[in-house]
Amino acid sequence: DSRPDSRGPARDSRPDSRGPARDSRPDSRGPARDSRPDSRGPARDSRPDSFPRPERFSGHFSPPTECAPVFGTLNKDSQRLLSKFLDLSLDVLPLDSKKLQLLPDDIRALSHELTDDRSARRWGYMNDPATLSAYIRYYQWWNLVRLTRLFASLPLNLKDDDAAVDLGSGPLTLPIALWIARPDLRVKKLTWYCVDISSGALSAGEELFLRIAAETGVAPWTIIRIKGAMGVSLRKKAALVASANMFNEIFLEESGSIVDFAANQARDLASYAFDDASILVVEPGIPRAGNFISLIRRALIREGYAPSSPCPHSERCPFPGERNTKWCHFVFDTEDAPEPLKKLSAQANLTKERAALSFVFVEGKKIVKEEPVAEDVPSEENPVVLINSGAAGVAKIGESPLGMLSRMSDLFPPLRIRIISDPIRLPNYRTGRYGCSDLGMVLVTGSGRAGEYLQECHSGYCLELPRPNKKQLERDQKTGATLIPLDGWRSPESRPDSRGGSSRDDSSRGGSFRGGSSRDDNFRGGSSRGPNPRDGRGNRDDRGGNFRSGNPRGGSDR
C-alpha cells in the first residue's frame, strides 16, 4: 500500500493535456451570456415609467421668460367672496325652504330653455323672478368664476373719475366680477353705465353688487342703470367699454354676414370710448364665438385699437375659428371652484370639469407728435456727423452707446407665444403645445426637461423666447404650424447627414400617434368635450342674460 504507483499521478491530480477545463477557458465568443452587458438596455420590468429622451436629440434647456398669463390667481379675500356668493345672493333675493329645494330643477329648466329650446324663450324672460333666481345662482356664479380669473391678470388702467360701460349687463356680472377680483381697483372712484333691456335684472344686480361691496367694507362704485340696447346714448365717453357673453345670441340668429355684423359692432363699441380707451369683449369658448372674436378683433384694429390680450401681436389671427380650423379659447380646471357651486351643479346634473372662454382686450393709441429732427450740424457737443442718423440701427448724434443698443434691440424683439392648446404627445418622446405668435400658429415642442416644462404649462401662458432665424424655421407637415423647439431640436431632414437619406424619426410629420389618436384631437377646450361642439351652441353655463340689439331673441349670456 505504501509503494509508489508506477501508473503515475492519480487521474484527478495530474495535469490535463487537453488544456483548461471547458468552463474555465476563455470563450472566444466573448463573455458568458449571463455576464455580458445587455445592449438592449434594462429588462422590460425595470424600465423607467417615463422614457428618457434619446441622446442624439438632447439639448440645453433653460426655462423661458414668462409674461402675464390669461388667468391669474385670486387672493384669499376674493376666494372668500366668490365662495359666499350664494349666501350673499339669498340676502338680496331670499328663497323659502321649498323654493330653495326646487332650485336645481329650476336651473335644469332654464338650461333647457337657453340651449335646446331657444325659439320658445320669452322676450324679457329675465324679468321673471323664478328665472332670474335660477340664473343668478347658477349661470352668473359660474360666469363670475371665469371672469374673476381673467380680471386677476388683465392689464386694466383705470383712474379716479373714470367711466366704464357694461353692455348687456344683466345682473351686473361684469362689475361684480371686477370688484371681487381686483381689490386694487375697489378704491378707485369709478362710474359704471350698466345697459340692459331687463330692468329687473339690472335692479337685482345693483342690489347684489352693493351687498358684496358692503362685505368688503369699501365704498362702492357709482352704478347708473340704463334700460336699453346697443346704441343707446350715454352722458359721457368711457375709459373702458366691456361686454361679456352678449354677442353670441345675437350673431347666432343673424341671417346676414357675420363679418359685416362684427364690423358694425366694433364701430358701436368704439363710439362709446375715448380714443385711448380700452375695449373688452368676452364670449363663450366655442368655435362660433371664437370666430366672432377673431372678426371683431380685426374690426377693432381697423378702428385704431391695438390688441393687448391675449394676442401677443397685431398681425392676422392664426386661429380664426372658421370651419375645420382651430379657434382661440382658453380653459382652466374647475377643481378650485367654490364647493357650494360644485354641489349645486351636481344637484342640477350640470357639473363642469373645465371652464372655457374666448376674449379680446384692445387699447386705443394716443397720437404722439414727433419732435422735429435736428439738422446734422457738427458742434463741440457733437463733433461727428453721421449720415442718415435717423435710420434704424445707426447711431444718432450725441446718442450714448447704451441708447443705441436699446434702440437696436427694438429691431430684434423677442418672440412672444401665447399657449392655446393642451399638451400633445409627439414622436421621439417629445411634447408639443400649439401657440399664437407674430409668426402665425406655432407648435412649441420639447423633450426631457423641456417636455416636462410644457406639460406643466397652462392654457393661456405667455412665453418669451429669443427670435429664431427665419431661414432655419421648420413647419409641421400636418397643420403648417411653425415648429419652435425649446431644446434646440431639429428634425432629421434638416440635420447634415453624411449617409444621405432621411430618418424615419420626424416629429414634424402629421398623422396618428400611439394609441391611434391624432395630435389634433388634443387641441380641445372646455366646450369640445360636450356633444356637437361646432353646432354653434355654447355650453349651458354660457347662456342667459337679456340684452338685445334690436333682435327679440338676442341676449346677454351673463
Coordinates of C-alpha atoms in Angstrom, one line a residue:
D1 CA 0.0 0.0 0.0
S2 CA 3.0 2.3 0.6
R3 CA 4.7 1.6 -2.7
P4 CA 4.6 4.3 -5.3
D5 CA 2.2 3.7 -8.1
S6 CA 4.0 3.2 -11.4
R7 CA 1.0 4.3 -13.2
G8 CA 1.8 8.0 -12.3
P9 CA -0.3 10.5 -10.5
A10 CA -3.9 9.8 -9.9
R11 CA -6.3 10.8 -12.7
D12 CA -7.7 13.7 -10.6
S13 CA -4.3 15.1 -9.7
R14 CA -2.4 15.0 -13.0
P15 CA -2.4 18.0 -15.3
D16 CA -4.9 17.7 -18.2
S17 CA -3.0 17.8 -21.5
R18 CA -6.2 18.9 -23.2
G19 CA -5.8 22.4 -21.7
P20 CA -8.1 24.2 -19.3
A21 CA -11.4 22.8 -18.5
R22 CA -14.2 23.8 -20.7
D23 CA -15.8 26.1 -18.1
S24 CA -12.5 27.8 -17.2
R25 CA -11.0 28.6 -20.6
P26 CA -11.7 32.0 -22.2
D27 CA -14.5 32.0 -24.6
S28 CA -13.5 33.4 -28.0
R29 CA -17.1 34.4 -28.5
G30 CA -16.8 36.9 -25.7
P31 CA -18.1 36.9 -22.1
A32 CA -20.6 34.4 -21.0
R33 CA -24.2 35.2 -21.9
D34 CA -25.2 35.9 -18.3
S35 CA -22.1 38.1 -17.7
R36 CA -22.2 40.2 -20.8
P37 CA -23.8 43.6 -20.7
D38 CA -27.1 43.7 -22.4
S39 CA -27.0 46.1 -25.3
R40 CA -30.8 46.1 -25.3
G41 CA -30.9 48.1 -22.1
P42 CA -32.7 47.2 -18.8
A43 CA -35.1 44.4 -18.6
R44 CA -38.7 45.2 -19.5
D45 CA -39.9 45.2 -15.9
S46 CA -37.1 47.5 -14.8
R47 CA -37.8 50.2 -17.4
P48 CA -38.5 53.6 -16.0
D49 CA -42.0 54.9 -16.1
S50 CA -41.0 57.9 -18.3
F51 CA -38.7 57.3 -21.2
P52 CA -35.6 59.4 -21.3
R53 CA -35.2 61.4 -24.5
P54 CA -32.7 60.0 -27.0
E55 CA -29.2 61.3 -26.6
R56 CA -29.0 62.5 -30.2
F57 CA -31.9 64.8 -29.6
S58 CA -30.7 66.2 -26.2
G59 CA -30.0 69.9 -26.0
H60 CA -29.6 72.6 -23.4
F61 CA -32.8 73.9 -21.9
S62 CA -33.4 76.9 -19.8
P63 CA -37.0 77.8 -18.9
P64 CA -38.1 80.8 -21.0
T65 CA -39.2 84.1 -19.6
E66 CA -43.0 84.1 -18.8
C67 CA -45.2 87.1 -19.4
A68 CA -48.6 87.7 -17.8
P69 CA -50.9 84.6 -18.2
V70 CA -54.5 84.8 -19.3
F71 CA -55.8 83.5 -15.9
G72 CA -54.5 85.0 -12.7
T73 CA -54.7 83.7 -9.1
L74 CA -57.3 85.1 -6.7
N75 CA -56.2 86.2 -3.3
K76 CA -57.9 84.7 -0.2
D77 CA -60.4 87.6 0.2
S78 CA -61.5 87.2 -3.4
Q79 CA -61.9 83.5 -3.0
R80 CA -63.9 84.1 0.2
L81 CA -66.3 86.5 -1.6
L82 CA -66.7 84.0 -4.5
S83 CA -67.5 81.2 -2.1
K84 CA -70.1 83.2 -0.2
F85 CA -71.9 84.3 -3.4
L86 CA -74.9 82.0 -2.8
D87 CA -75.4 83.3 0.7
L88 CA -75.0 86.9 -0.4
S89 CA -77.5 86.4 -3.2
L90 CA -80.0 85.0 -0.7
D91 CA -79.7 88.2 1.3
V92 CA -80.8 90.1 -1.8
L93 CA -83.2 87.6 -3.3
P94 CA -84.3 85.4 -0.4
L95 CA -85.9 81.9 -1.1
D96 CA -88.0 80.0 1.3
S97 CA -87.1 76.4 2.0
K98 CA -89.4 75.0 -0.6
K99 CA -88.1 77.2 -3.4
L100 CA -84.5 76.5 -2.3
Q101 CA -85.2 72.8 -2.6
L102 CA -86.6 73.3 -6.1
L103 CA -83.7 75.4 -7.2
P104 CA -81.8 72.6 -9.0
D105 CA -85.0 71.8 -11.0
D106 CA -85.4 75.5 -11.9
I107 CA -81.8 75.5 -13.1
R108 CA -82.3 72.5 -15.3
A109 CA -85.4 74.0 -16.8
L110 CA -83.6 77.3 -17.6
S111 CA -80.8 75.3 -19.1
H112 CA -83.2 73.6 -21.4
E113 CA -84.8 76.9 -22.4
L114 CA -81.5 78.6 -23.1
T115 CA -79.9 75.8 -25.1
D116 CA -82.3 73.2 -26.5
D117 CA -85.4 75.3 -27.0
R118 CA -84.2 78.8 -27.7
S119 CA -87.1 79.5 -30.1
A120 CA -89.6 79.2 -27.2
R121 CA -87.8 81.6 -25.0
R122 CA -89.9 84.6 -23.9
W123 CA -88.9 88.2 -24.6
G124 CA -87.8 89.7 -21.4
Y125 CA -87.6 86.3 -19.7
M126 CA -85.1 87.7 -17.2
N127 CA -87.9 89.8 -15.7
D128 CA -89.5 86.5 -14.4
P129 CA -88.4 86.1 -10.7
A130 CA -88.0 82.4 -10.8
T131 CA -85.9 82.5 -14.0
L132 CA -83.8 85.4 -12.6
S133 CA -83.3 83.5 -9.4
A134 CA -82.1 80.3 -11.1
Y135 CA -79.9 82.4 -13.5
I136 CA -78.1 84.2 -10.7
R137 CA -77.5 81.2 -8.5
Y138 CA -76.0 79.1 -11.3
Y139 CA -75.1 80.9 -14.6
Q140 CA -74.0 84.2 -13.0
W141 CA -72.0 82.3 -10.4
W142 CA -70.1 80.2 -13.0
N143 CA -69.5 83.3 -15.1
L144 CA -68.0 85.0 -12.0
V145 CA -65.6 82.1 -11.7
R146 CA -64.5 82.7 -15.2
L147 CA -64.3 86.4 -15.2
T148 CA -62.6 86.8 -11.9
R149 CA -59.7 84.6 -13.1
L150 CA -59.5 86.7 -16.2
F151 CA -59.6 90.0 -14.4
A152 CA -57.0 88.9 -11.9
S153 CA -54.4 89.2 -14.7
L154 CA -55.9 91.7 -17.2
P155 CA -53.8 94.9 -17.6
L156 CA -56.6 97.4 -16.8
N157 CA -55.6 101.0 -16.3
L158 CA -58.5 102.8 -14.6
K159 CA -58.2 106.1 -12.7
D160 CA -60.3 108.1 -10.3
D161 CA -63.4 109.6 -12.0
D162 CA -63.2 107.3 -15.0
A163 CA -66.4 106.0 -16.5
A164 CA -66.9 102.4 -17.7
V165 CA -69.7 100.9 -19.8
D166 CA -71.1 97.4 -19.4
L167 CA -73.2 96.4 -22.4
G168 CA -75.7 93.6 -21.9
S169 CA -75.0 93.9 -18.2
G170 CA -77.9 91.6 -16.9
P171 CA -77.5 91.3 -13.1
L172 CA -74.2 93.3 -13.3
T173 CA -72.0 90.2 -13.7
L174 CA -69.0 92.0 -15.1
P175 CA -68.7 94.9 -12.5
I176 CA -69.3 92.3 -9.7
A177 CA -66.5 90.1 -11.1
L178 CA -64.1 93.1 -11.3
W179 CA -64.9 94.1 -7.7
I180 CA -64.2 90.6 -6.4
A181 CA -61.1 90.0 -8.4
R182 CA -59.3 93.4 -8.1
P183 CA -59.0 94.9 -4.6
D184 CA -56.6 97.5 -6.1
L185 CA -59.5 98.9 -8.2
R186 CA -62.1 99.0 -5.4
V187 CA -60.7 102.2 -4.0
K188 CA -61.0 104.0 -7.4
K189 CA -63.9 106.4 -7.9
L190 CA -65.5 104.8 -10.9
T191 CA -68.9 105.3 -12.5
W192 CA -70.4 102.3 -14.3
Y193 CA -73.1 102.7 -17.0
C194 CA -74.8 99.3 -17.0
V195 CA -77.0 98.8 -20.1
D196 CA -79.6 96.0 -20.5
I197 CA -83.2 95.7 -21.7
S198 CA -84.2 93.9 -18.5
S199 CA -84.9 96.4 -15.7
G200 CA -85.5 93.5 -13.3
A201 CA -82.0 92.0 -13.9
L202 CA -80.4 95.4 -13.6
S203 CA -82.2 96.2 -10.3
A204 CA -81.3 92.8 -8.8
G205 CA -77.7 93.1 -10.0
E206 CA -77.2 96.5 -8.3
E207 CA -78.5 95.3 -5.0
L208 CA -76.2 92.3 -5.3
F209 CA -73.3 94.5 -6.1
L210 CA -73.9 96.8 -3.1
R211 CA -74.2 93.8 -0.8
I212 CA -70.9 92.4 -2.0
A213 CA -69.2 95.8 -1.7
A214 CA -70.6 96.1 1.9
E215 CA -69.0 92.8 2.7
T216 CA -65.5 94.3 1.8
G217 CA -66.1 97.5 3.8
V218 CA -65.2 99.7 0.9
A219 CA -67.4 102.4 -0.6
P220 CA -69.0 101.0 -3.8
W221 CA -68.6 102.4 -7.3
T222 CA -71.4 104.5 -8.7
I223 CA -73.9 102.4 -10.7
I224 CA -76.1 104.0 -13.3
R225 CA -78.7 101.6 -14.7
I226 CA -79.8 102.2 -18.3
K227 CA -82.7 100.2 -19.8
G228 CA -81.9 99.9 -23.5
A229 CA -79.9 98.1 -26.2
M230 CA -76.7 98.7 -28.1
G231 CA -76.6 102.2 -29.5
V232 CA -78.4 103.9 -26.5
S233 CA -76.8 107.3 -25.8
L234 CA -74.7 107.9 -22.7
R235 CA -73.8 111.0 -20.9
K236 CA -70.0 110.8 -21.4
K237 CA -67.3 108.8 -23.1
A238 CA -65.8 105.9 -21.2
A239 CA -62.3 104.7 -20.4
L240 CA -63.4 101.1 -20.5
V241 CA -66.1 99.6 -22.7
A242 CA -66.9 96.0 -21.9
S243 CA -69.4 93.2 -22.7
A244 CA -69.4 89.6 -21.5
N245 CA -71.4 86.8 -23.2
M246 CA -73.6 89.4 -25.0
F247 CA -73.0 88.9 -28.8
N248 CA -73.2 85.2 -29.2
E249 CA -77.0 85.0 -29.0
I250 CA -77.3 87.9 -31.5
F251 CA -74.9 86.6 -34.2
L252 CA -76.2 83.1 -33.9
E253 CA -79.6 84.4 -35.1
E254 CA -78.2 86.9 -37.6
S255 CA -79.1 86.0 -41.2
G256 CA -76.5 88.3 -42.7
S257 CA -72.7 88.2 -42.9
I258 CA -71.0 87.6 -39.6
V259 CA -68.1 89.7 -41.0
D260 CA -70.4 92.7 -41.5
F261 CA -72.0 92.1 -38.1
A262 CA -68.6 92.2 -36.4
A263 CA -67.6 95.3 -38.2
N264 CA -70.8 97.1 -37.2
Q265 CA -70.5 96.0 -33.5
A266 CA -66.9 97.2 -33.4
R267 CA -68.0 100.7 -34.6
D268 CA -70.7 100.8 -32.0
L269 CA -68.3 99.8 -29.2
A270 CA -65.7 102.4 -30.3
S271 CA -68.5 105.1 -30.3
Y272 CA -68.7 104.8 -26.5
A273 CA -65.0 105.0 -25.9
F274 CA -62.3 107.7 -25.7
D275 CA -59.6 107.5 -28.3
D276 CA -57.2 106.0 -25.7
A277 CA -59.8 103.8 -24.0
S278 CA -59.8 100.0 -23.6
I279 CA -62.4 97.7 -25.0
L280 CA -63.1 94.1 -23.7
V281 CA -65.3 91.5 -25.4
V282 CA -65.7 88.1 -23.7
E283 CA -67.7 85.3 -25.3
P284 CA -68.1 81.5 -24.6
G285 CA -65.2 79.3 -25.5
I286 CA -66.9 77.6 -28.5
P287 CA -65.8 77.7 -32.2
R288 CA -68.5 80.1 -33.4
A289 CA -67.8 82.5 -30.6
G290 CA -64.1 82.2 -31.3
N291 CA -64.7 83.0 -35.0
F292 CA -66.6 86.2 -33.9
I293 CA -63.8 87.2 -31.5
S294 CA -61.3 86.9 -34.4
L295 CA -63.5 89.0 -36.6
I296 CA -64.3 91.8 -34.1
R297 CA -60.6 91.9 -33.2
R298 CA -59.8 92.6 -36.8
A299 CA -62.5 95.2 -37.0
L300 CA -61.3 96.9 -33.8
I301 CA -57.8 97.1 -35.2
R302 CA -59.3 98.9 -38.2
E303 CA -60.9 101.3 -35.8
G304 CA -57.5 102.3 -34.4
Y305 CA -57.2 99.9 -31.4
A306 CA -54.2 97.6 -30.7
P307 CA -54.7 94.1 -29.2
S308 CA -53.3 93.9 -25.7
S309 CA -54.5 90.5 -24.5
P310 CA -54.5 87.6 -25.2
C311 CA -52.8 88.4 -28.5
P312 CA -49.0 88.9 -28.4
H313 CA -49.2 90.7 -31.7
S314 CA -51.3 92.8 -34.1
E315 CA -50.9 90.5 -37.1
R316 CA -53.6 88.4 -38.7
C317 CA -55.3 86.0 -36.2
P318 CA -53.9 82.4 -36.9
F319 CA -56.9 80.9 -35.0
P320 CA -59.9 82.3 -36.9
G321 CA -62.4 79.6 -35.8
E322 CA -63.7 79.1 -39.3
R323 CA -65.0 75.7 -40.4
N324 CA -62.4 73.0 -39.8
T325 CA -59.9 75.4 -38.3
K326 CA -58.8 75.9 -34.7
W327 CA -60.3 78.7 -32.6
C328 CA -58.8 80.9 -29.9
H329 CA -60.1 79.9 -26.5
F330 CA -58.6 79.3 -23.1
V331 CA -59.6 76.8 -20.4
F332 CA -58.9 76.0 -16.8
D333 CA -59.8 73.2 -14.4
T334 CA -62.6 73.9 -12.0
E335 CA -61.2 72.0 -9.1
D336 CA -60.7 75.3 -7.3
A337 CA -64.3 76.5 -7.9
P338 CA -66.4 77.1 -4.8
E339 CA -67.6 73.9 -3.3
P340 CA -71.2 75.1 -2.8
L341 CA -71.3 75.9 -6.5
K342 CA -70.0 72.5 -7.5
K343 CA -72.5 70.9 -5.1
L344 CA -75.4 72.9 -6.7
S345 CA -74.2 72.0 -10.2
A346 CA -74.2 68.3 -9.3
Q347 CA -77.7 68.5 -7.9
A348 CA -78.8 70.1 -11.2
N349 CA -76.9 67.4 -13.2
L350 CA -74.8 70.2 -14.8
T351 CA -71.3 69.6 -13.5
K352 CA -68.2 71.1 -15.0
E353 CA -64.7 69.8 -15.1
R354 CA -63.3 72.7 -17.0
A355 CA -64.4 76.3 -17.8
A356 CA -63.6 78.0 -21.1
L357 CA -63.9 81.4 -22.7
S358 CA -62.8 83.4 -25.7
F359 CA -62.0 87.1 -25.5
V360 CA -60.1 90.1 -26.9
F361 CA -58.9 93.1 -25.0
V362 CA -57.7 96.1 -27.1
E363 CA -56.4 99.5 -26.2
G364 CA -56.5 102.8 -28.0
K365 CA -53.4 104.5 -29.1
K366 CA -52.6 108.1 -28.2
I367 CA -51.3 110.1 -31.1
V368 CA -47.8 111.4 -30.2
K369 CA -46.4 114.3 -32.2
E370 CA -42.9 113.5 -33.3
E371 CA -40.3 116.2 -32.4
P372 CA -38.6 117.7 -35.5
V373 CA -35.2 116.0 -36.2
A374 CA -32.3 118.4 -35.6
E375 CA -30.1 119.1 -38.5
D376 CA -26.9 117.1 -38.6
V377 CA -24.6 120.1 -37.9
P378 CA -21.3 119.4 -36.2
S379 CA -20.7 121.2 -32.9
E380 CA -18.5 120.9 -29.9
E381 CA -21.0 118.6 -28.3
N382 CA -21.5 116.6 -31.5
P383 CA -18.2 116.8 -33.4
V384 CA -19.1 113.9 -35.7
V385 CA -22.0 114.0 -38.2
L386 CA -23.4 110.6 -39.1
I387 CA -25.1 110.3 -42.4
N388 CA -28.7 109.0 -42.2
S389 CA -28.5 109.3 -38.4
G390 CA -32.2 108.7 -38.0
A391 CA -32.1 105.3 -39.7
A392 CA -32.7 102.3 -37.5
G393 CA -29.6 100.7 -36.3
V394 CA -27.4 103.7 -37.0
A395 CA -26.2 105.9 -34.1
K396 CA -27.8 109.3 -33.7
I397 CA -25.9 112.4 -32.9
G398 CA -25.0 112.6 -29.3
E399 CA -26.5 109.2 -28.6
S400 CA -24.9 107.1 -25.9
P401 CA -23.8 103.6 -26.7
L402 CA -26.4 102.2 -24.3
G403 CA -29.1 104.2 -26.0
M404 CA -28.0 102.9 -29.4
L405 CA -28.1 99.3 -28.1
S406 CA -31.5 99.8 -26.6
R407 CA -32.8 101.2 -29.9
M408 CA -31.2 98.4 -31.9
S409 CA -32.8 95.8 -29.7
D410 CA -36.1 97.0 -31.0
L411 CA -35.1 95.7 -34.4
F412 CA -34.9 92.2 -33.0
P413 CA -37.7 91.9 -30.4
P414 CA -38.2 88.6 -28.6
L415 CA -40.8 86.2 -29.8
R416 CA -43.8 86.1 -27.6
I417 CA -46.0 83.0 -27.8
R418 CA -49.4 82.6 -26.2
I419 CA -50.1 78.9 -25.3
I420 CA -53.5 77.9 -26.7
S421 CA -53.8 74.1 -26.6
D422 CA -53.4 71.1 -24.2
P423 CA -50.2 69.1 -24.2
I424 CA -49.8 66.9 -27.2
R425 CA -47.7 63.7 -27.4
L426 CA -45.4 63.7 -30.4
P427 CA -42.9 61.1 -31.8
N428 CA -39.4 60.9 -30.4
Y429 CA -40.7 61.2 -26.8
R430 CA -41.5 64.9 -27.4
T431 CA -44.3 67.1 -26.1
G432 CA -45.9 69.9 -28.0
R433 CA -48.4 72.7 -27.5
Y434 CA -49.9 75.0 -30.1
G435 CA -49.5 78.7 -29.6
C436 CA -50.1 82.1 -31.2
S437 CA -47.3 84.5 -32.2
D438 CA -46.5 87.1 -34.9
L439 CA -45.1 84.2 -36.9
G440 CA -48.6 82.8 -37.0
M441 CA -49.6 79.5 -35.5
V442 CA -46.6 77.8 -33.8
L443 CA -46.1 74.3 -32.3
V444 CA -43.8 74.6 -29.3
T445 CA -42.0 71.3 -28.7
G446 CA -39.6 69.8 -26.3
S447 CA -38.4 66.6 -24.7
G448 CA -36.8 65.8 -21.4
R449 CA -36.8 68.8 -19.1
A450 CA -38.3 70.9 -21.9
G451 CA -41.1 68.4 -22.4
E452 CA -41.8 68.4 -18.6
Y453 CA -41.9 72.2 -18.7
L454 CA -44.5 72.1 -21.5
Q455 CA -46.6 69.6 -19.6
E456 CA -46.7 71.9 -16.6
C457 CA -47.7 75.0 -18.7
H458 CA -51.3 76.0 -18.5
S459 CA -53.7 77.3 -21.2
G460 CA -53.0 81.0 -21.6
Y461 CA -49.4 81.0 -20.6
C462 CA -47.2 83.6 -22.4
L463 CA -43.6 82.6 -23.2
E464 CA -40.9 85.0 -24.4
L465 CA -38.2 83.4 -26.4
P466 CA -35.2 84.6 -28.5
R467 CA -36.4 85.3 -32.0
P468 CA -35.4 82.4 -34.2
N469 CA -33.7 82.6 -37.5
K470 CA -36.4 82.6 -40.2
K471 CA -34.1 80.7 -42.6
Q472 CA -33.9 77.8 -40.1
L473 CA -37.6 77.5 -39.3
E474 CA -39.4 74.3 -39.9
R475 CA -43.1 73.6 -40.3
D476 CA -45.3 70.9 -39.0
Q477 CA -46.3 68.9 -42.1
K478 CA -49.9 68.3 -40.9
T479 CA -51.0 71.7 -39.6
G480 CA -48.5 74.1 -41.2
A481 CA -47.6 75.4 -37.8
T482 CA -44.1 76.8 -37.3
L483 CA -42.0 74.5 -35.1
I484 CA -40.4 76.2 -32.1
P485 CA -38.2 73.6 -30.2
L486 CA -37.4 74.8 -26.7
D487 CA -34.3 72.5 -26.6
G488 CA -32.8 73.3 -29.9
W489 CA -34.0 70.0 -31.5
R490 CA -34.0 69.8 -35.3
S491 CA -35.8 67.3 -37.5
P492 CA -33.6 64.6 -39.2
E493 CA -34.3 66.2 -42.6
S494 CA -32.7 69.5 -41.5
R495 CA -29.6 67.9 -40.0
P496 CA -26.4 67.4 -42.0
D497 CA -26.2 63.6 -42.6
S498 CA -23.1 62.2 -44.4
R499 CA -25.0 59.0 -45.1
G500 CA -27.7 60.8 -47.0
G501 CA -31.3 60.0 -47.0
S502 CA -33.8 60.8 -44.2
S503 CA -34.5 59.3 -40.9
R504 CA -37.8 57.6 -40.0
D505 CA -38.0 59.7 -36.9
D506 CA -39.7 63.0 -37.6
S507 CA -41.8 64.9 -35.1
S508 CA -42.9 67.3 -37.8
R509 CA -44.9 64.6 -39.6
G510 CA -48.7 64.6 -39.2
G511 CA -50.9 61.6 -38.8
S512 CA -51.7 59.4 -35.9
F513 CA -49.6 58.7 -32.8
R514 CA -49.5 55.9 -30.3
G515 CA -52.9 54.8 -29.2
G516 CA -54.4 55.7 -32.5
S517 CA -55.2 59.3 -31.7
S518 CA -54.2 62.3 -33.8
R519 CA -52.4 65.1 -32.2
D520 CA -55.2 67.5 -33.3
D521 CA -57.6 65.6 -31.1
N522 CA -55.8 67.1 -28.1
F523 CA -56.5 70.6 -29.3
R524 CA -59.6 71.0 -27.3
G525 CA -61.3 73.4 -25.0
G526 CA -63.8 73.2 -22.3
S527 CA -66.7 73.1 -24.7
S528 CA -65.3 70.5 -27.1
R529 CA -66.0 67.7 -24.5
G530 CA -69.7 68.2 -24.9
P531 CA -71.8 67.0 -27.8
N532 CA -71.5 68.8 -31.2
P533 CA -69.0 71.5 -30.2
R534 CA -69.4 73.1 -33.6
D535 CA -73.1 73.3 -33.8
G536 CA -73.0 77.0 -32.7
R537 CA -74.4 76.4 -29.3
G538 CA -72.4 77.2 -26.2
N539 CA -72.1 75.3 -23.0
R540 CA -75.2 75.6 -20.9
D541 CA -73.3 77.8 -18.5
D542 CA -72.7 80.2 -21.3
R543 CA -76.3 81.1 -21.7
G544 CA -78.6 83.7 -20.1
G545 CA -78.9 87.4 -19.8
N546 CA -81.3 89.5 -21.7
F547 CA -79.6 92.2 -23.7
R548 CA -80.8 92.8 -27.2
S549 CA -79.6 94.8 -30.1
G550 CA -82.9 95.2 -32.0
N551 CA -83.4 91.4 -32.0
P552 CA -86.2 90.0 -29.9
R553 CA -84.3 86.8 -29.3
G554 CA -80.8 88.1 -28.8
G555 CA -79.4 88.0 -25.4
S556 CA -76.7 88.6 -22.8
D557 CA -75.2 85.4 -21.5
R558 CA -74.4 86.7 -18.2

